[in-house]
Coordinates of C-alpha atoms in Angstrom, one line a residue:
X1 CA 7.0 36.8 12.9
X2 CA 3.6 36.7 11.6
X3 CA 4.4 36.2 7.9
X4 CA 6.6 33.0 9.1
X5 CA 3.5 31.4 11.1
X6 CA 1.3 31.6 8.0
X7 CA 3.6 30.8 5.4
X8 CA 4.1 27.5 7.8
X9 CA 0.8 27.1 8.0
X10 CA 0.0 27.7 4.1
X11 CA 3.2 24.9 3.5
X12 CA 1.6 22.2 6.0
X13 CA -1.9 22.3 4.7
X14 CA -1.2 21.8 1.0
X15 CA 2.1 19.7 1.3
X16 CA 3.0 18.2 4.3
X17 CA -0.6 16.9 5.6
X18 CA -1.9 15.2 2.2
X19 CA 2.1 13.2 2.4
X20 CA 1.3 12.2 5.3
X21 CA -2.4 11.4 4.3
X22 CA -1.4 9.5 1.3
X23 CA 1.7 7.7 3.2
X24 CA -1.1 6.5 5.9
X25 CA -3.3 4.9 2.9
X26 CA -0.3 3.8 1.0
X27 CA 0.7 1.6 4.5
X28 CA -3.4 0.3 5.2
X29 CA -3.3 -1.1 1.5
X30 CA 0.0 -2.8 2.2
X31 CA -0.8 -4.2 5.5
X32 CA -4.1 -5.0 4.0
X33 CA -2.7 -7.4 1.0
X34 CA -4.1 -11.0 0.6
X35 CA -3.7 -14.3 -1.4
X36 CA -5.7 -13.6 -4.8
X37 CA -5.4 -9.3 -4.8
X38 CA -3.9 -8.5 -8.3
X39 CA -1.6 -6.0 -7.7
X40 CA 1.0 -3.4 -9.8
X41 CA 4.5 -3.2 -8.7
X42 CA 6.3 0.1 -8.7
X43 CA 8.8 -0.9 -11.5
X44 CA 5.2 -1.9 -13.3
X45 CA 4.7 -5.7 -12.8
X46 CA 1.5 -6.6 -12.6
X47 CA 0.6 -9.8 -10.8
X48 CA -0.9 -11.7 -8.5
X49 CA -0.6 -12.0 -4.9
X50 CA 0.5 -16.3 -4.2
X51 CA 1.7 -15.9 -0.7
X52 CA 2.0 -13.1 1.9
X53 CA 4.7 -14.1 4.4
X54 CA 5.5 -12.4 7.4
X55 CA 9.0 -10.8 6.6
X56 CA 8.0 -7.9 4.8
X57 CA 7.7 -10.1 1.7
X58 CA 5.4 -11.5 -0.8
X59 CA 5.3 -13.8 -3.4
X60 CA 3.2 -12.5 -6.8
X61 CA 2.5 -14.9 -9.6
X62 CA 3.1 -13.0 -12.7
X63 CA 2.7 -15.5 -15.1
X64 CA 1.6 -19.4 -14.7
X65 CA 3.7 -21.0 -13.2
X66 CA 6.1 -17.9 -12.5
X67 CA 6.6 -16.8 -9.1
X68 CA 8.8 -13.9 -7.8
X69 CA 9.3 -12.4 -3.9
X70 CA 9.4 -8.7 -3.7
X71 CA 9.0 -6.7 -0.8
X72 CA 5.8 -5.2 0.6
X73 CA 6.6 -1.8 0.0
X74 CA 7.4 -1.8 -3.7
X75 CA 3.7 -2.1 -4.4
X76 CA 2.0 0.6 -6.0
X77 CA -2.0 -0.3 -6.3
X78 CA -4.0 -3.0 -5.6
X79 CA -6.8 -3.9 -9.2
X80 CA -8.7 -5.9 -7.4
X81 CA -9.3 -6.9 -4.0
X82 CA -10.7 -10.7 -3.5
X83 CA -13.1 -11.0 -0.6
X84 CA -12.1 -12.4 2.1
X85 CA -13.2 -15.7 3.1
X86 CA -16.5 -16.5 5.3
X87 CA -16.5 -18.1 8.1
X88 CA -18.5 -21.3 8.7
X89 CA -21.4 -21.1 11.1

């Protein structure tokens, strides 16, 4: 019974718990999106963010003029952040 415990144990500390870790990042990044963040799209778009809506969607300039509206969750990484705006005394 032993053996089973540990071999558990072994599985969750080196696969299970940095999943979970890099799911919980992968989900701040997404919630945290902005207008101006350039970001990369899984399938490998890189763009910039015109218009986070509320539906799970955003829009990402890719070119000028060219927008498109792809889900939240197919972004991979965030380039750069812009900072967000200050507030007027």
């Amino acid at each position: 019974m032993i053996p089973f415990v540990l071999i558990f144990a072994i599985m969750w500390l080196l696969l299970i718990r940095p999943q979970q870790k890099k799911m919980k990042e992968h989900r701040n990044m997404v919630e945290n999106l902005r207008r101006g963040d350039q970001v990369v799209t899984a399938g490998g778009i890189v763009g910039k963010v015109a218009k986070v809506k509320e539906d799970g969607e955003i829009e990402v300039e890719i070119a000028e003029g060219v927008k498109v509206r792809i889900l939240r969750q197919t972004i991979a990484t965030v380039v750069s952040k812009t900072e967000p705006a200050k507030e007027k005394e």
